[in-house]
Short mmCIF file of C-alpha atoms in Angstrom, two decimals:
data_model
loop_
_atom_site.label_atom_id
_atom_site.label_comp_id
_atom_site.label_asym_id
_atom_site.label_seq_id
_atom_site.Cartn_x
_atom_site.Cartn_y
_atom_site.Cartn_z
CA MET A 1 7.94 17.13 -41.65
CA ILE A 2 8.08 16.19 -38.00
CA SER A 3 7.94 19.35 -35.99
CA ARG A 4 6.49 18.31 -32.67
CA VAL A 5 7.86 15.30 -30.80
CA LEU A 6 6.54 13.89 -27.52
CA VAL A 7 9.05 12.15 -25.26
CA PRO A 8 7.37 10.45 -22.28
CA MET A 9 9.92 9.92 -19.50
CA ASP A 10 10.08 8.15 -16.18
CA ASP A 11 13.08 8.23 -13.86
CA SER A 12 14.98 5.48 -15.70
CA ASP A 13 18.12 5.57 -17.82
CA HIS A 14 16.13 4.19 -20.73
CA ALA A 15 13.97 7.28 -20.70
CA GLU A 16 17.05 9.48 -20.73
CA HIS A 17 18.42 7.59 -23.73
CA ALA A 18 15.10 8.15 -25.49
CA LEU A 19 15.39 11.89 -24.90
CA GLU A 20 18.96 11.93 -26.17
CA TYR A 21 17.85 10.04 -29.24
CA ALA A 22 15.02 12.47 -29.91
CA LEU A 23 17.28 15.51 -29.48
CA GLU A 24 19.84 14.09 -31.89
CA ASN A 25 17.47 12.85 -34.56
CA TYR A 26 14.99 15.71 -34.55
CA PRO A 27 17.31 18.71 -34.39
CA ASP A 28 14.67 21.17 -35.56
CA ALA A 29 11.60 19.81 -33.87
CA GLU A 30 9.95 21.09 -30.75
CA ILE A 31 10.53 18.42 -28.10
CA THR A 32 8.01 18.01 -25.30
CA VAL A 33 8.91 15.87 -22.30
CA LEU A 34 5.97 14.28 -20.54
CA HIS A 35 6.36 12.87 -17.03
CA ILE A 36 3.55 11.05 -15.30
CA VAL A 37 3.11 10.99 -11.53
CA GLY A 38 0.65 9.14 -9.31
CA VAL A 39 1.27 5.95 -11.26
CA PRO A 40 -0.57 2.90 -9.88
CA SER A 41 1.52 0.93 -7.39
CA MET A 42 0.99 -2.09 -5.15
CA MET A 43 -1.01 -0.29 -2.50
CA MET A 44 -1.67 2.82 -4.58
CA GLY A 45 0.23 4.91 -2.01
CA ASP A 46 1.59 7.37 -4.55
CA ALA A 47 -1.72 7.93 -6.34
CA VAL A 48 -3.64 8.31 -3.08
CA GLY A 49 -1.04 10.64 -1.60
CA LEU A 50 -1.45 12.83 -4.66
CA SER A 51 -5.23 12.78 -4.63
CA LEU A 52 -5.26 13.95 -1.01
CA GLU A 53 -3.36 17.13 -1.80
CA ASP A 54 -5.30 20.37 -1.79
CA ASP A 55 -3.53 21.73 -4.83
CA LEU A 56 -3.29 18.80 -7.18
CA GLU A 57 -1.48 20.59 -9.98
CA LYS A 58 1.18 22.03 -7.74
CA ALA A 59 1.68 18.69 -5.97
CA ALA A 60 2.00 16.89 -9.30
CA ASP A 61 4.54 19.45 -10.50
CA ASP A 62 6.53 19.08 -7.29
CA ARG A 63 6.69 15.32 -7.68
CA ALA A 64 7.68 15.59 -11.31
CA GLU A 65 10.38 18.15 -10.62
CA PRO A 66 13.43 15.79 -10.38
CA VAL A 67 12.70 14.10 -13.72
CA ILE A 68 11.80 17.35 -15.48
CA GLU A 69 14.92 18.99 -14.11
CA ARG A 70 17.08 16.12 -15.33
CA ALA A 71 15.47 16.31 -18.78
CA ARG A 72 16.20 20.04 -18.98
CA GLU A 73 19.84 19.35 -18.12
CA VAL A 74 20.13 16.70 -20.82
CA ALA A 75 18.67 19.17 -23.32
CA ALA A 76 20.85 22.03 -22.09
CA ASP A 77 23.96 19.89 -22.66
CA ARG A 78 22.99 19.91 -26.32
CA ASP A 79 22.04 23.60 -26.33
CA ARG A 80 18.40 22.79 -26.71
CA GLU A 81 15.31 23.83 -24.87
CA ILE A 82 12.35 21.58 -24.23
CA GLU A 83 8.71 21.93 -23.35
CA THR A 84 7.54 19.98 -20.32
CA VAL A 85 4.18 18.55 -19.35
CA VAL A 86 3.16 16.70 -16.21
CA GLY A 87 0.41 14.09 -16.35
CA ILE A 88 -1.16 11.97 -13.62
CA GLY A 89 -2.43 8.42 -13.40
CA HIS A 90 -2.01 5.66 -15.93
CA PRO A 91 1.09 6.21 -18.11
CA ALA A 92 0.02 4.61 -21.41
CA ARG A 93 -3.42 6.19 -21.31
CA ASN A 94 -1.88 9.59 -20.61
CA ILE A 95 0.48 9.33 -23.55
CA ILE A 96 -2.12 8.10 -26.02
CA ASP A 97 -4.58 10.81 -24.98
CA ARG A 98 -2.06 13.51 -25.84
CA ALA A 99 -0.62 11.90 -28.95
CA ASP A 100 -2.88 13.80 -31.33
CA ASP A 101 -1.06 17.04 -30.58
CA TYR A 102 2.27 15.66 -31.79
CA ASP A 103 3.78 14.30 -34.97
CA ALA A 104 5.82 11.55 -33.37
CA ILE A 105 6.48 9.84 -30.03
CA VAL A 106 9.89 8.67 -28.82
CA LEU A 107 10.15 6.56 -25.69
CA GLY A 108 12.37 4.06 -23.90
CA SER A 109 11.73 0.35 -24.29
CA HIS A 110 10.98 -0.16 -20.62
CA GLY A 111 10.89 1.81 -17.42
CA ALA A 112 12.82 1.68 -14.19
CA ASP A 113 13.97 -1.77 -13.09
CA TRP A 114 12.47 -1.12 -9.73
CA ASN A 115 9.65 -3.60 -9.13
CA ARG A 116 9.49 -4.33 -12.82
CA ALA A 117 7.32 -7.40 -12.46
CA THR A 118 4.67 -5.74 -10.32
CA ARG A 119 4.71 -2.57 -12.37
CA ARG A 120 4.31 -4.49 -15.56
CA PHE A 121 1.35 -6.29 -14.12
CA LEU A 122 -0.29 -3.09 -12.93
CA VAL A 123 0.31 -0.70 -15.81
CA GLY A 124 1.46 -3.03 -18.57
CA ASN A 125 4.38 -2.43 -20.87
CA VAL A 126 3.97 1.24 -21.68
CA ALA A 127 6.11 1.21 -24.82
CA GLU A 128 4.22 -1.75 -26.21
CA THR A 129 0.80 -0.28 -25.50
CA VAL A 130 1.69 3.12 -26.91
CA SER A 131 3.17 1.69 -30.09
CA LYS A 132 0.02 -0.35 -30.63
CA ARG A 133 -2.54 2.35 -29.98
CA ALA A 134 -1.01 5.76 -30.67
CA PRO A 135 -2.30 7.56 -33.79
CA VAL A 136 1.19 8.83 -34.69
CA PRO A 137 4.52 7.09 -35.46
CA VAL A 138 6.23 5.72 -32.36
CA THR A 139 9.97 5.18 -31.97
CA ILE A 140 11.05 2.81 -29.22
CA VAL A 141 14.63 3.39 -28.11
CA ARG A 142 16.61 0.44 -26.74
CA MET B 1 12.59 -38.60 16.33
CA THR B 2 9.45 -36.85 17.55
CA THR B 3 11.45 -34.48 19.68
CA THR B 4 13.65 -33.54 16.75
CA LEU B 5 10.59 -32.97 14.58
CA LEU B 6 8.88 -30.92 17.26
CA LEU B 7 11.98 -28.80 17.61
CA THR B 8 12.08 -28.35 13.84
CA GLY B 9 8.42 -27.35 13.92
CA ILE B 10 9.06 -24.81 16.65
CA LEU B 11 12.05 -23.47 14.79
CA VAL B 12 10.04 -22.95 11.60
CA ALA B 13 7.26 -21.35 13.65
CA VAL B 14 9.83 -19.03 15.20
CA PHE B 15 11.07 -18.16 11.71
CA VAL B 16 7.53 -17.30 10.63
CA GLY B 17 6.95 -15.25 13.78
CA TYR B 18 10.25 -13.47 13.29
CA ASN B 19 9.20 -12.47 9.77
CA ILE B 20 5.77 -11.35 10.97
CA GLY B 21 7.45 -9.11 13.53
CA GLY B 22 9.64 -7.67 10.83
CA ALA B 23 6.85 -7.12 8.35
CA THR B 24 4.22 -5.62 10.65
CA THR B 25 6.29 -3.16 12.69
CA GLY B 26 6.69 -0.93 9.63
CA PRO B 27 3.01 -0.33 8.93
CA ALA B 28 2.22 0.01 12.64
CA PHE B 29 4.97 2.32 13.82
CA GLY B 30 6.46 3.66 10.60
CA PRO B 31 4.50 6.92 10.85
CA ALA B 32 5.46 7.41 14.50
CA VAL B 33 9.15 6.70 13.89
CA GLY B 34 9.06 8.80 10.74
CA ALA B 35 7.68 11.75 12.69
CA ASP B 36 10.50 11.34 15.25
CA ALA B 37 7.94 10.68 17.94
CA ILE B 38 9.58 7.46 19.16
CA SER B 39 12.83 5.60 18.62
CA LYS B 40 13.06 2.34 16.70
CA THR B 41 13.82 0.47 19.90
CA LEU B 42 10.71 1.82 21.60
CA ALA B 43 8.74 0.95 18.48
CA GLY B 44 10.00 -2.63 18.74
CA GLY B 45 9.10 -2.76 22.43
CA LEU B 46 5.59 -1.38 21.94
CA MET B 47 5.06 -3.69 18.99
CA THR B 48 6.03 -6.75 21.02
CA VAL B 49 3.91 -5.85 24.04
CA PHE B 50 0.74 -4.99 22.13
CA PHE B 51 1.15 -7.91 19.76
CA PHE B 52 1.28 -10.19 22.79
CA VAL B 53 -1.81 -8.63 24.35
CA GLY B 54 -3.71 -9.06 21.09
CA ALA B 55 -2.50 -12.63 20.64
CA TRP B 56 -3.27 -13.65 24.22
CA THR B 57 -6.78 -12.17 24.37
CA ILE B 58 -8.36 -12.53 20.94
CA GLY B 59 -5.66 -14.20 18.86
CA ARG B 60 -6.40 -17.64 20.30
CA ARG B 61 -9.80 -17.64 18.61
CA VAL B 62 -8.12 -17.46 15.22
CA VAL B 63 -5.64 -20.17 16.30
CA ASP B 64 -8.68 -22.33 17.05
CA THR B 65 -10.18 -21.65 13.64
CA LEU B 66 -6.98 -22.40 11.76
CA GLY B 67 -5.69 -25.23 13.90
CA ARG B 68 -8.85 -27.06 14.86
CA GLU B 69 -11.78 -26.08 12.65
CA LEU B 70 -10.55 -25.47 9.13
CA VAL B 71 -9.67 -29.14 8.83
CA ARG B 72 -12.32 -31.56 10.11
CA ASP B 73 -9.75 -33.85 11.62
CA PRO B 74 -6.85 -32.01 13.27
CA GLY B 75 -5.08 -35.36 13.09
CA VAL B 76 -3.87 -34.40 9.61
CA PHE B 77 -1.56 -31.95 11.34
CA THR B 78 1.13 -34.56 11.79
CA LEU B 79 4.34 -32.90 12.86
CA GLU B 80 5.67 -33.39 9.34
CA ALA B 81 2.60 -31.74 7.82
CA SER B 82 2.75 -28.87 10.32
CA VAL B 83 6.34 -28.19 9.38
CA GLY B 84 5.31 -28.33 5.71
CA VAL B 85 2.49 -25.82 6.21
CA LEU B 86 4.71 -23.47 8.19
CA PHE B 87 7.34 -23.81 5.50
CA PHE B 88 4.89 -22.62 2.87
CA ILE B 89 3.86 -19.66 5.02
CA GLY B 90 7.51 -18.76 5.57
CA VAL B 91 8.36 -19.01 1.87
CA ALA B 92 5.35 -16.88 0.96
CA LEU B 93 6.41 -14.22 3.46
CA PHE B 94 9.89 -14.31 1.99
CA ILE B 95 8.61 -13.95 -1.57
CA GLY B 96 6.39 -11.08 -0.50
CA ASN B 97 9.25 -9.24 1.16
CA PHE B 98 11.74 -10.01 -1.57
CA PHE B 99 9.69 -9.04 -4.61
CA GLY B 100 7.82 -6.24 -2.91
CA VAL B 101 4.47 -7.90 -3.48
CA PRO B 102 2.50 -7.36 -0.32
CA ALA B 103 0.87 -10.64 0.57
CA SER B 104 -1.54 -11.31 3.39
CA THR B 105 0.08 -13.74 5.81
CA SER B 106 -3.33 -14.89 6.99
CA MET B 107 -4.57 -15.65 3.49
CA THR B 108 -1.36 -17.54 2.83
CA ALA B 109 -1.74 -19.52 6.04
CA VAL B 110 -5.36 -20.38 5.33
CA GLY B 111 -4.34 -21.29 1.76
CA SER B 112 -1.58 -23.63 2.92
CA ILE B 113 -3.82 -25.32 5.49
CA ALA B 114 -6.65 -25.56 2.95
CA GLY B 115 -4.17 -27.18 0.55
CA LEU B 116 -3.38 -29.74 3.23
CA GLY B 117 -7.09 -30.23 3.89
CA LEU B 118 -7.84 -30.72 0.20
CA ALA B 119 -5.04 -33.23 -0.22
CA THR B 120 -6.30 -35.26 2.73
CA GLY B 121 -9.99 -34.74 2.01
CA GLU B 122 -10.45 -33.20 5.44
CA LEU B 123 -11.09 -29.57 4.48
CA ASN B 124 -14.11 -28.15 6.29
CA TRP B 125 -15.85 -26.34 3.46
CA ALA B 126 -18.32 -24.56 5.75
CA VAL B 127 -15.50 -22.88 7.68
CA MET B 128 -13.56 -22.21 4.49
CA GLY B 129 -16.66 -20.63 2.91
CA GLU B 130 -17.26 -18.42 5.93
CA ILE B 131 -13.65 -17.21 5.85
CA ALA B 132 -13.79 -16.59 2.09
CA ILE B 133 -16.98 -14.56 2.38
CA TRP B 134 -15.40 -12.32 5.00
CA TRP B 135 -12.38 -11.92 2.77
CA ILE B 136 -14.65 -10.51 0.10
CA VAL B 137 -16.87 -8.44 2.37
CA SER B 138 -14.30 -6.87 4.71
CA PRO B 139 -12.25 -5.04 2.04
CA PHE B 140 -15.50 -3.57 0.69
CA ILE B 141 -16.37 -2.31 4.16
CA GLY B 142 -12.89 -0.78 4.49
CA PHE B 143 -13.20 0.78 1.05
CA TRP B 144 -16.61 2.22 1.69
CA VAL B 145 -15.91 3.64 5.15
CA SER B 146 -12.71 5.28 3.92
CA LEU B 147 -14.48 6.55 0.81
CA ILE B 148 -17.03 8.35 2.96
CA ILE B 149 -14.30 9.78 5.17
CA GLY B 150 -12.26 10.87 2.15
CA ARG B 151 -15.25 12.44 0.49
CA TYR B 152 -16.79 14.35 3.32
CA PHE B 153 -14.46 14.57 6.31
CA TYR B 154 -10.84 14.43 5.16
CA ALA B 155 -10.32 18.18 4.84
CA GLU B 156 -11.67 18.80 8.34
CA LEU B 157 -9.68 15.93 9.88
CA ASN B 158 -6.54 17.07 8.12
CA ARG B 159 -6.95 20.55 9.59
CA ARG B 160 -7.28 19.14 13.08
CA ILE B 161 -4.53 16.60 12.96
CA ALA B 162 -2.03 18.80 11.09
CA LEU B 163 1.12 17.48 12.59
CA GLU B 164 4.13 19.59 12.01
CA ARG B 165 6.96 18.86 14.33
CA SER B 166 8.75 21.82 15.76
CA GLU B 167 12.48 21.83 16.44
CA GLY B 168 13.83 20.34 19.63
CA PRO B 169 12.76 17.34 21.67
CA LEU B 170 9.09 16.72 22.17
CA PHE B 171 9.21 16.08 25.86
CA GLU B 172 11.68 16.96 28.55
CA VAL B 173 11.83 15.25 31.89
CA ASP B 174 11.15 17.39 34.90
CA ARG B 175 13.43 16.02 37.64
CA SER B 176 12.80 18.71 40.20
CA GLY B 177 10.31 16.56 42.09
CA ILE B 178 10.92 13.18 43.69
CA VAL B 179 9.41 11.37 40.69
CA PRO B 180 10.70 12.46 37.27
CA VAL B 181 7.75 13.73 35.27
CA PRO B 182 7.84 14.05 31.52
CA ALA B 183 6.58 17.46 30.48
CA LEU B 184 6.14 19.14 27.15
CA SER B 185 9.29 20.98 26.19
CA ASP B 186 9.10 24.71 25.50
CA THR B 187 9.14 24.17 21.75
CA THR B 188 6.18 21.80 21.81
CA ASN B 189 2.68 23.09 21.53
CA VAL B 190 -0.31 21.17 22.80
CA ARG B 191 -1.77 20.35 19.40
CA GLU B 192 1.52 18.95 18.24
CA ALA B 193 1.74 16.75 21.32
CA GLY B 194 -1.82 15.60 20.72
CA GLY B 195 -0.97 14.59 17.17
CA VAL B 196 2.13 12.70 18.24
CA VAL B 197 0.30 10.86 21.01
CA MET B 198 -2.35 9.93 18.49
CA VAL B 199 0.18 8.48 16.05
CA ILE B 200 1.69 6.36 18.82
CA VAL B 201 -1.70 5.19 20.11
CA ILE B 202 -2.73 4.15 16.61
CA GLY B 203 0.57 2.30 16.22
CA CYS B 204 -0.29 0.38 19.38
CA LEU B 205 -3.79 -0.33 18.03
CA MET B 206 -2.25 -1.70 14.84
CA ALA B 207 0.18 -3.83 16.86
CA TYR B 208 -2.72 -5.18 18.90
CA SER B 209 -4.77 -5.97 15.80
CA SER B 210 -1.74 -7.65 14.26
CA GLY B 211 -1.44 -9.86 17.35
CA THR B 212 -5.09 -10.86 17.22
CA SER B 213 -4.82 -11.90 13.60
CA ASN B 214 -1.23 -13.01 13.01
CA ILE B 215 -0.32 -15.23 15.95
CA ALA B 216 -2.31 -18.03 14.37
CA ASN B 217 -0.18 -17.94 11.25
CA ALA B 218 2.91 -18.85 13.22
CA VAL B 219 1.56 -21.40 15.68
CA ALA B 220 -1.82 -22.75 14.52
CA PRO B 221 -0.42 -25.88 12.79
CA LEU B 222 1.55 -26.84 15.90
CA VAL B 223 -1.42 -26.26 18.18
CA GLY B 224 -3.58 -28.22 15.75
CA SER B 225 -1.14 -31.11 15.85
CA GLY B 226 -1.69 -31.28 19.60
CA GLU B 227 2.04 -31.26 20.20
CA LEU B 228 1.99 -27.79 21.67
CA GLU B 229 -0.54 -26.33 24.10
CA MET B 230 -2.21 -23.03 23.21
CA ASN B 231 -0.60 -20.86 25.89
CA PRO B 232 3.03 -21.93 25.47
CA ALA B 233 2.54 -21.70 21.70
CA ILE B 234 1.35 -18.10 21.98
CA VAL B 235 4.25 -17.20 24.24
CA ILE B 236 6.79 -18.79 21.90
CA GLY B 237 5.18 -17.12 18.87
CA CYS B 238 5.21 -13.70 20.50
CA PHE B 239 8.80 -14.18 21.57
CA ALA B 240 9.73 -14.83 17.93
CA VAL B 241 7.74 -11.80 16.79
CA GLY B 242 9.61 -9.77 19.41
CA ILE B 243 12.96 -10.84 17.99
CA GLY B 244 11.77 -9.72 14.56
CA THR B 245 10.63 -6.32 15.80
CA PHE B 246 14.05 -5.56 17.28
CA THR B 247 16.09 -6.88 14.36
CA ILE B 248 14.80 -6.95 10.78
CA ALA B 249 12.07 -4.43 11.61
CA ARG B 250 14.80 -1.81 11.97
CA ARG B 251 15.49 -2.27 8.30
CA THR B 252 11.85 -2.19 7.23
CA LEU B 253 11.34 0.92 9.33
CA GLU B 254 14.32 2.50 7.65
CA THR B 255 13.58 1.70 4.05
CA MET B 256 10.03 2.91 4.52
CA GLY B 257 9.19 0.66 1.64
CA ASN B 258 5.77 0.35 3.11
CA GLU B 259 3.27 2.44 1.27
CA LEU B 260 1.24 3.16 4.37
CA THR B 261 4.13 5.28 5.58
CA GLU B 262 4.34 7.17 2.30
CA LEU B 263 0.88 8.58 2.80
CA PRO B 264 0.30 11.93 4.44
CA LEU B 265 0.09 11.39 8.20
CA THR B 266 -3.63 12.11 8.40
CA ALA B 267 -4.31 9.56 5.69
CA ALA B 268 -2.09 6.98 7.40
CA ILE B 269 -3.97 7.52 10.67
CA ILE B 270 -7.37 7.16 9.02
CA THR B 271 -6.57 4.05 7.01
CA ALA B 272 -4.74 2.46 9.94
CA THR B 273 -7.68 3.04 12.24
CA VAL B 274 -10.23 1.70 9.78
CA SER B 275 -8.17 -1.38 8.90
CA ALA B 276 -7.11 -2.20 12.47
CA THR B 277 -10.69 -1.95 13.69
CA LEU B 278 -11.89 -4.32 10.97
CA VAL B 279 -9.08 -6.78 11.67
CA ILE B 280 -9.80 -6.84 15.40
CA PHE B 281 -13.50 -7.38 14.70
CA LEU B 282 -12.77 -10.28 12.34
CA SER B 283 -10.32 -11.85 14.79
CA ALA B 284 -12.91 -11.56 17.54
CA ILE B 285 -15.28 -13.72 15.51
CA GLY B 286 -12.44 -16.12 14.74
CA ILE B 287 -11.85 -15.11 11.12
CA PRO B 288 -8.24 -14.76 9.95
CA ALA B 289 -8.26 -11.29 8.36
CA SER B 290 -6.44 -10.24 5.23
CA PHE B 291 -4.93 -7.07 6.61
CA VAL B 292 -3.00 -6.17 3.46
CA ILE B 293 -6.07 -6.20 1.26
CA ILE B 294 -8.24 -4.41 3.80
CA ALA B 295 -5.57 -1.72 4.20
CA THR B 296 -5.09 -1.38 0.45
CA MET B 297 -8.80 -1.03 -0.22
CA SER B 298 -9.06 1.43 2.62
CA ILE B 299 -6.23 3.51 1.13
CA ILE B 300 -7.79 3.43 -2.32
CA GLY B 301 -11.19 4.27 -0.85
CA LEU B 302 -9.80 7.30 0.93
CA GLY B 303 -8.09 8.58 -2.21
CA TRP B 304 -11.05 7.83 -4.40
CA GLY B 305 -13.47 9.53 -2.04
CA ARG B 306 -11.24 12.55 -1.87
CA ALA B 307 -10.82 12.61 -5.64
CA THR B 308 -14.56 12.62 -6.23
CA ARG B 309 -15.44 14.97 -3.42
CA PRO B 310 -18.25 17.37 -4.05
CA MET B 311 -16.76 20.82 -4.31
CA THR B 312 -19.01 23.56 -3.07
CA VAL B 313 -18.63 27.23 -3.90
CA GLY B 314 -17.91 27.84 -0.23
CA ASP B 315 -14.83 25.63 -0.37
CA ALA B 316 -13.56 27.31 -3.49
CA VAL B 317 -14.01 30.78 -2.08
CA ARG B 318 -12.22 29.85 1.13
CA GLY B 319 -9.29 28.84 -1.02
CA GLU B 320 -9.61 25.22 0.00
CA GLU B 321 -9.52 23.88 -3.50
CA SER B 322 -7.32 24.37 -6.47
CA ALA B 323 -9.95 25.13 -9.06
CA PRO B 324 -9.99 28.83 -9.71
CA VAL B 325 -13.41 30.37 -9.32
CA SER B 326 -13.50 33.96 -10.36
CA VAL B 327 -16.22 36.14 -8.93
CA GLY B 328 -17.44 36.84 -12.42
CA SER B 329 -18.12 33.20 -13.15
CA LEU B 330 -20.92 33.15 -10.61
CA SER B 331 -22.89 35.80 -12.45
CA ASP B 332 -22.24 34.19 -15.80
CA ASP B 333 -24.91 31.62 -15.18
CA ARG B 334 -27.92 32.84 -17.02
CA GLU B 335 -31.35 32.25 -15.61
CA GLY B 336 -33.22 29.30 -17.02
CA GLU B 337 -30.05 27.57 -18.01
CA GLU B 338 -29.66 24.14 -16.51
CA LEU B 339 -26.73 24.12 -14.17
CA PRO B 340 -24.48 21.12 -13.83
CA PRO B 341 -24.55 19.60 -10.36
CA ILE B 342 -22.17 21.17 -7.88
CA GLY B 343 -18.68 19.79 -8.21
CA GLU B 344 -19.33 18.35 -11.61
CA GLU B 345 -18.85 21.38 -13.79
CA ALA B 346 -17.00 20.53 -16.93
CA GLU B 347 -13.34 21.34 -16.48
CA PRO B 348 -11.19 22.55 -19.32
CA GLU B 349 -9.30 19.78 -21.03
CA ARG B 350 -5.85 18.70 -19.82
CA ILE B 351 -6.17 20.06 -16.32
CA PRO B 352 -5.26 17.03 -14.23
CA LYS B 353 -8.18 15.69 -12.25
CA ALA B 354 -7.70 13.54 -9.18
CA SER B 355 -10.25 11.14 -10.56
CA ASP B 356 -7.75 10.29 -13.32
CA LEU B 357 -5.74 8.53 -10.64
CA PHE B 358 -8.29 5.82 -10.01
CA ASP B 359 -10.19 3.41 -12.11
CA PRO B 360 -11.88 0.10 -11.39
CA ALA B 361 -9.62 -1.88 -13.72
CA THR B 362 -6.43 -0.86 -11.95
CA THR B 363 -8.01 -1.48 -8.55
CA ALA B 364 -9.04 -4.95 -9.68
CA ARG B 365 -5.48 -5.63 -10.82
CA VAL B 366 -4.08 -4.52 -7.46
CA VAL B 367 -6.40 -6.87 -5.61
CA LEU B 368 -5.70 -9.70 -8.05
CA MET B 369 -1.98 -9.26 -7.57
CA GLN B 370 -2.31 -9.46 -3.82
CA ASN B 371 -4.01 -12.82 -4.21
CA VAL B 372 -1.16 -14.28 -6.22
CA VAL B 373 1.05 -15.33 -3.31
CA PRO B 374 -1.78 -16.94 -1.27
CA ALA B 375 -2.93 -18.73 -4.42
CA ILE B 376 0.56 -20.08 -5.05
CA ALA B 377 0.76 -21.25 -1.42
CA THR B 378 -2.59 -23.04 -1.72
CA VAL B 379 -1.71 -24.85 -4.93
CA GLY B 380 1.83 -25.57 -3.75
CA ALA B 381 0.62 -26.98 -0.45
CA TYR B 382 -2.04 -29.10 -2.15
CA ALA B 383 0.40 -30.52 -4.70
CA THR B 384 3.03 -31.19 -2.06
CA PHE B 385 0.75 -32.92 0.42
CA GLN B 386 -0.98 -34.86 -2.34
CA PHE B 387 2.05 -36.16 -4.18
CA VAL B 388 5.03 -36.07 -1.83
CA PRO B 389 4.65 -39.01 0.55
CA ILE B 390 6.82 -37.88 3.44
CA PHE B 391 4.26 -36.23 5.66
CA GLY B 392 2.87 -39.29 7.38
CA LEU B 393 -0.62 -38.67 5.99
#
């Protein structure tokens, strides 16, 4: 019985499709959306900006707000409620570290198109890494 | 024939200069324009003027290194070869801008010229080695200095610089006297004005450092070829940079794609100062500096230092830090128990730590990525000059 599902999301459409898929296919499970901020970038501007904040947790929540808000809307359209978690740093590592608390992971095949090549080089293909290393079943939504 | 080629060479040099102007105005004046301290036009003007000053005073030393010393025999800079080298620099700049991979123009220029030198067997390995060593050392210096600042001084600096713009114009012009005098408007307080002036001054410092380091990338091959004298070359190069600052720079200032401008203002000021100082120093000793890498390492150093800062009880009590310290927790420590070092107390799981944001592997990848474009330019230039027989070599 799958009762707890983790859905890592970035700001892409793929991520939204993954959430929709999870909501439809796990109607009785508790869905947790994870968004990661301070992801490595070319000059690490985002990560450094975050690390300079006095209140790291609040700053991370603020940055995650648009994606979390969007996820809540998607869930609300289907009369569902979701849990939300905000992580910081490296996406794949974040997801794998939390995987033990869930029964399954559902995520989009790839992230935002923006700077795909550079992102892929810096953080790798998140879906691929997670599916290889996570201790629970992983569904990759295309 | 020669005149046509020379004109082509100058045109390509102008294209390179134009792109340099476009690419460097953002990092230099992005924070100032973003804070509404100056207009884009004024940013372009300041950029052009200070770039020229930097190029004219110190920049010529780097032109000498690139145009006359990196290759043992500057004779390899035939006009055809010069155009080829400039072409590679221009293409690299384009790739960098197009794909959003920041690439050091200076590294690309040195790479292209080294490729030419390798193909002709005229590369001066002593000069190349000296440049390469500085390329390795200078980012470490930037990283370390910023790390120290981030670790121990950032909070204090941030308090002092705190730049929050009030409503209304910053200055108003007092025309009651014979000479119009700009004065602080009623809505501007002194600290705010100080912060704004600082952002502009640091923009000018960046522009100056860019001039010292970047003029060579546009004109060194032509100066090396002996077809263009140093002074006219510098003037032409700066003119091209000026065109860039007033045209495409408007777009780069607008998109704010530059990560330096995404940082908090205090952080931008610190990293800009550290990087610009290093670049000016390197230019002064004739080394073409890799500004992008120095700036990146300086940014990472600042964040890393801040993330690993030692947190004292004093800070926590003053409400400086996010970690909650209840009064009771101080008395919980029993005597005789070994205390963890200050700032290193085990935190409960899952509370995000700033140190999660940085790790050596990612930093290494960032640096590696920034070397991709210069590496491509080096290999491309070598292959072209070696195997395509149209350069009169």
